[in-house]
Short mmCIF file of C-alpha atoms in Angstrom, two decimals:
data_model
loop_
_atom_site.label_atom_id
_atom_site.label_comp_id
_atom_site.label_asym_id
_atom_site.label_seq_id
_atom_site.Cartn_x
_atom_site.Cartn_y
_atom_site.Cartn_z
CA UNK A 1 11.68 -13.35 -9.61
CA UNK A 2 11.04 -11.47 -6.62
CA UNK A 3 7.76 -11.58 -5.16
CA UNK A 4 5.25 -11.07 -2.15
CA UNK A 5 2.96 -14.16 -2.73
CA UNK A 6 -0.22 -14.48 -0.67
CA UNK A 7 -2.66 -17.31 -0.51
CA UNK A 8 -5.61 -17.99 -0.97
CA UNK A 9 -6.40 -14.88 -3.21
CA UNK A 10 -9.96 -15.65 -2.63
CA UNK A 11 -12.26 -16.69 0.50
CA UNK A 12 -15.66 -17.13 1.07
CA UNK A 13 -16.41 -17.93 4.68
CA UNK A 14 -18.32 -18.14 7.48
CA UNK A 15 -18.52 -15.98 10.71
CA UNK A 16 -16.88 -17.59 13.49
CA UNK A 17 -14.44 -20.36 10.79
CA UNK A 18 -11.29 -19.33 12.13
CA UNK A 19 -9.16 -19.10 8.67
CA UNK A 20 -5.16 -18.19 7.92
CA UNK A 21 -4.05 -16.12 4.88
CA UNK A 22 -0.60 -16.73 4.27
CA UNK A 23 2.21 -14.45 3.24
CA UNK A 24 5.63 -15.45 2.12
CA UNK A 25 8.40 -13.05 0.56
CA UNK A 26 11.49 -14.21 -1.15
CA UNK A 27 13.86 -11.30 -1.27
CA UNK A 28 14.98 -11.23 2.20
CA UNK A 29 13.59 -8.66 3.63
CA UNK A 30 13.44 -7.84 7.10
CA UNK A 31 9.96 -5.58 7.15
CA UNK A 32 6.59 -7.01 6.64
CA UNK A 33 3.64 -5.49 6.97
CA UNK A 34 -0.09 -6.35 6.27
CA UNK A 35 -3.19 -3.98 5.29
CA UNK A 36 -6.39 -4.07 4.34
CA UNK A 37 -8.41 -2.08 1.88
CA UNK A 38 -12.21 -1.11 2.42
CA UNK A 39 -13.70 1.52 -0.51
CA UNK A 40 -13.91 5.09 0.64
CA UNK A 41 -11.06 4.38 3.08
CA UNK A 42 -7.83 3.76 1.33
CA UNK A 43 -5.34 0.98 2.95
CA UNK A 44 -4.75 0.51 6.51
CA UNK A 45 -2.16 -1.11 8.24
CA UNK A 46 -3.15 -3.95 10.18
CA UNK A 47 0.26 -5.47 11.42
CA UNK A 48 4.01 -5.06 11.10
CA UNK A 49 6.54 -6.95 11.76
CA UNK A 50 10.76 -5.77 11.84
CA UNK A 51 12.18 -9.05 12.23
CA UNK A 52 11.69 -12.55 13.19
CA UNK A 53 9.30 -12.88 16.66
CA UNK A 54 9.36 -9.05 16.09
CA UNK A 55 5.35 -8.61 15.90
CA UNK A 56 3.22 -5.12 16.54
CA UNK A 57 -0.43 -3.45 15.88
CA UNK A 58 -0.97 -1.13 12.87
CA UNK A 59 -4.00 0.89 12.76
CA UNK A 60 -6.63 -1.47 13.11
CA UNK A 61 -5.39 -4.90 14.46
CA UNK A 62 -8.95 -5.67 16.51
CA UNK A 63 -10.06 -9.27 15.54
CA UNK A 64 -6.14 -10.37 13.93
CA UNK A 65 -3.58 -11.80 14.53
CA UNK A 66 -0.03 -12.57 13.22
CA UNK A 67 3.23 -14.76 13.20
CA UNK A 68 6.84 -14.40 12.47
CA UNK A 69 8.43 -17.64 13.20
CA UNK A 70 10.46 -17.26 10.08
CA UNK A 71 12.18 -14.55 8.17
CA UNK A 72 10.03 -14.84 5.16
CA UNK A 73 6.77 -15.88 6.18
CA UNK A 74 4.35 -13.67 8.01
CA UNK A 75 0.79 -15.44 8.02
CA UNK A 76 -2.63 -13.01 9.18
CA UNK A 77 -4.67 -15.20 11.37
CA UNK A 78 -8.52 -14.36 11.35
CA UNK A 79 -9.60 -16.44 14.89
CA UNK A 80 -13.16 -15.87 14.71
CA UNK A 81 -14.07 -13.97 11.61
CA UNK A 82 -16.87 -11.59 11.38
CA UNK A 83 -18.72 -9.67 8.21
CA UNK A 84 -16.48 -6.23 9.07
CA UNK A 85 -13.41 -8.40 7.72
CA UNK A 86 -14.44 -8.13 4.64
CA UNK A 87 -12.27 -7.07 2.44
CA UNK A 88 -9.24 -7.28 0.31
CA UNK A 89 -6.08 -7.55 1.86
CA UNK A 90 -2.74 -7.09 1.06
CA UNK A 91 0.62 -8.35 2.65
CA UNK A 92 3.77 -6.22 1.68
CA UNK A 93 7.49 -6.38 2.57
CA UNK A 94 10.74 -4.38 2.37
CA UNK A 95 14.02 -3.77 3.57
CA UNK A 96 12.98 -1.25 6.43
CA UNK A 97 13.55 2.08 6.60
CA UNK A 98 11.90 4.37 4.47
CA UNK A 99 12.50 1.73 1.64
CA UNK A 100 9.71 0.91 -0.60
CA UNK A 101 7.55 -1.86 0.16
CA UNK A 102 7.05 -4.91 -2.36
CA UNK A 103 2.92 -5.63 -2.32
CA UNK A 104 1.29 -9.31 -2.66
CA UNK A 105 -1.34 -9.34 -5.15
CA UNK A 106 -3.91 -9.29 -2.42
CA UNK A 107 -6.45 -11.63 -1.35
CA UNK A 108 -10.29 -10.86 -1.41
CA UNK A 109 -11.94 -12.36 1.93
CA UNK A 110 -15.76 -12.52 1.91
CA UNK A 111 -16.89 -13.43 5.77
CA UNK A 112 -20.85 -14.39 5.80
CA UNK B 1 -1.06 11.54 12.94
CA UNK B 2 0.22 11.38 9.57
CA UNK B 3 -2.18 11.99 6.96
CA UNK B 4 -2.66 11.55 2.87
CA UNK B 5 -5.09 13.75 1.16
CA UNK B 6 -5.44 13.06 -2.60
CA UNK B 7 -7.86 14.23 -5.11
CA UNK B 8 -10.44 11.40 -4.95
CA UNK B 9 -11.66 11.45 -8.66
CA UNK B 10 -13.05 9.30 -10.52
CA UNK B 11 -11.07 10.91 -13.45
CA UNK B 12 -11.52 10.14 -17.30
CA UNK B 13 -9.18 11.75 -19.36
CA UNK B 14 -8.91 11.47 -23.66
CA UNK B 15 -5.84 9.41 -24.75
CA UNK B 16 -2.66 12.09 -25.07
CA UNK B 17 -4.15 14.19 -22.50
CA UNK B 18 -2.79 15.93 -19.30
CA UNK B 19 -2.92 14.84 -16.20
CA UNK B 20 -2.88 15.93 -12.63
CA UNK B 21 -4.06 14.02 -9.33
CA UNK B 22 -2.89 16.23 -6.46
CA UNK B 23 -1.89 15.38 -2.99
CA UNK B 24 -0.78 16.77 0.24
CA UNK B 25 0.19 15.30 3.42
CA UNK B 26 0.76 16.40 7.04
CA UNK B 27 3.42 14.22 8.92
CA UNK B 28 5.02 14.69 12.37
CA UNK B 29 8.83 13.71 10.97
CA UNK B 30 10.23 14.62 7.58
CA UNK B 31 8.38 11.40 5.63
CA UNK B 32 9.61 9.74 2.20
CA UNK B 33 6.56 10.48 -0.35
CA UNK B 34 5.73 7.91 -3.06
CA UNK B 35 3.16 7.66 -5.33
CA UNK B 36 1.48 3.71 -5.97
CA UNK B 37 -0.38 2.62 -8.90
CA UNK B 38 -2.80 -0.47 -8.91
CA UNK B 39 -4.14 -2.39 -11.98
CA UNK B 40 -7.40 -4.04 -11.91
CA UNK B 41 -6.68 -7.34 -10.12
CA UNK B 42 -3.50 -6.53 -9.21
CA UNK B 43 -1.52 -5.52 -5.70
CA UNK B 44 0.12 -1.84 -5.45
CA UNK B 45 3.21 -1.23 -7.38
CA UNK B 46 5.80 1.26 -6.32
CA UNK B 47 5.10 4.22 -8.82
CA UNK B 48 7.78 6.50 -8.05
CA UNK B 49 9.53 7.72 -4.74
CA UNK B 50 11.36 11.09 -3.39
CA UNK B 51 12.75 11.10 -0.12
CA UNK B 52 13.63 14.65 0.69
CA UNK B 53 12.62 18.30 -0.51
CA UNK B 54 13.13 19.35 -4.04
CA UNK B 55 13.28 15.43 -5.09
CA UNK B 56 11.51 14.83 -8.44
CA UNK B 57 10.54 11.28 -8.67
CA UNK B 58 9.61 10.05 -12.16
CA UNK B 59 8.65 6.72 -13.80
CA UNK B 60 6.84 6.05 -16.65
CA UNK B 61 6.63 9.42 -18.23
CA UNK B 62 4.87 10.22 -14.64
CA UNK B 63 6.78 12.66 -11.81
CA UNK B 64 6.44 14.37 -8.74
CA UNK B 65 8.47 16.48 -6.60
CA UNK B 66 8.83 17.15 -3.12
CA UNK B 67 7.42 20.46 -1.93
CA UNK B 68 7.70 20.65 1.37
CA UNK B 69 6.76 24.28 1.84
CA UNK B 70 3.12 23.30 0.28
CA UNK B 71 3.31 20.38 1.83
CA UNK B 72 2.76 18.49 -1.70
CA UNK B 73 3.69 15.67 -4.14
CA UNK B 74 1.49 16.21 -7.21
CA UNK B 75 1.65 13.19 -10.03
CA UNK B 76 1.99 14.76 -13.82
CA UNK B 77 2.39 13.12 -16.95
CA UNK B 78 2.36 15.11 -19.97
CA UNK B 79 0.14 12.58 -21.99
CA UNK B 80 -2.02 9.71 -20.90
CA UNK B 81 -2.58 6.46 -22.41
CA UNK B 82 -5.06 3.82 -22.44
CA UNK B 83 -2.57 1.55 -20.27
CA UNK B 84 -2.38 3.92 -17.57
CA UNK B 85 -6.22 3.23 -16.57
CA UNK B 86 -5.78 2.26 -12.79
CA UNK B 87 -5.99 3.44 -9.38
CA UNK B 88 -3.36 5.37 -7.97
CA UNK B 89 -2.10 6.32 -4.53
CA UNK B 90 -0.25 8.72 -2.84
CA UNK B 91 1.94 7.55 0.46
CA UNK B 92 3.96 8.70 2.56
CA UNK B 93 6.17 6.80 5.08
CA UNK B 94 7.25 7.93 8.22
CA UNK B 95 9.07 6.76 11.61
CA UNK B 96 5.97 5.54 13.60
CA UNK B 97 5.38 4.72 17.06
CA UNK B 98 8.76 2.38 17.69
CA UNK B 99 10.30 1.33 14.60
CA UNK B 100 6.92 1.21 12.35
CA UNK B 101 7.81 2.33 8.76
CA UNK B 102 4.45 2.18 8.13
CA UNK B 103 2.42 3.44 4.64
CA UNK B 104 -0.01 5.73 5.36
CA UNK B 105 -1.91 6.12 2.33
CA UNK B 106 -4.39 8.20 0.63
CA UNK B 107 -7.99 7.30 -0.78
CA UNK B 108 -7.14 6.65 -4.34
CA UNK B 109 -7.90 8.20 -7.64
CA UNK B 110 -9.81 6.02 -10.08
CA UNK B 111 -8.29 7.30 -13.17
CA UNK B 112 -9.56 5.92 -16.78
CA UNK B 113 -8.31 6.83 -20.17
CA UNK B 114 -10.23 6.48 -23.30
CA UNK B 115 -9.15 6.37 -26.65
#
């Protein structure tokens, strides 16, 4: 079946408890992308990513940080949390292009 | 920029009614339009898609075309049903700075149906 799958889907932290979500995609897609979605404010892109060791900001990248060390896993890396991370995020792939992405289920981070 | 404006809702509707959540974008390039839907719980699922003007997309009983004189991609479906209670969003995509097909998305519209 094809599928985004992200893990954990939920977090309760700390601030400062430097934490990974990870992404992984298994239809071979070159584009991943990941976003984050706060009430009031839709989804914003974070980071993208067009290929392997391919990496660049989104909209709001302060305080993240990403990998692409392999085609089908793009991890978000949270170094030193804080409480404005909270949210629910959501890692997505596609072909590129203006193809559709594929969305992960999301996962909920709580940063205390 | 690129921008997504959709009717923000909430929206409760009877079962078999009609619905409408508008939406109209600006965009720099000449973007693909789609329209996501999200269950409770769930991540976004591609709703339907149009990549150029005059395109209707349609899924689902639900459509939307292309108007790129109004600037528009409306979502219509002739009658609602209790399963189509979720949040839905309007996108567009569009070249980006570099090679960034990124989503730029509107706020959502809560929409619940009742029986």
């Amino acid at each position: 079946e094809a599928q985004v799958t992200q893990n954990p889907r939920y977090l309760i932290t700390v601030t400062g408890k430097k934490l990974t979500v990870t992404c992984s995609q298994n239809m071979n897609h070159e584009y991943m992308s990941w976003y984050r979605q706060d009430p009031g404010l839709g989804l914003r892109q974070i980071y993208y990513s067009m290929n392997v060791e391919v990496t660049d900001k989104g909209d709001v990248p302060e305080g993240y940080k990403v990998s692409r060390k392999e085609k089908r896993n793009f991890p978000l890396i949270l170094e030193s949390p804080s409480p404005n991370q909270t949210s629910l995020y959501f890692c997505a792939s596609s072909l590129g292009g203006f193809q559709p992405q594929h969305f992960g289920d999301g996962t909920r981070l709580s940063i205390l | 920029g690129d921008s997504v404006t959709q009717m923000e809702g909430p929206v409760t509707l009877s079962e078999e009614a009609f619905l409408t959540i508008n939406c109209t974008y600006t965009a720099t390039g000449y973007p693909s339009l789609f329209w996501y839907v999200q269950y409770p719980g769930e991540g976004l699922q591609l709703l339907l898609k149009a990549t150029k003007a005059d395109d209707k997309g349609s899924n689902k009983g639900f459509e939307a075309t292309y108007r790129k004189e109004t600037t528009s991609f409306h979502l219509e479906k002739g009658s609602v049903q209790v399963s189509d209670s979720a949040v839905y969003f309007c996108a567009l995509s569009d070249l980006g700075g570099g090679s960034n097909y990124k989503l730029t998305f509107g706020k959502g519209t809560l929409l619940t149906v009742n029986p």
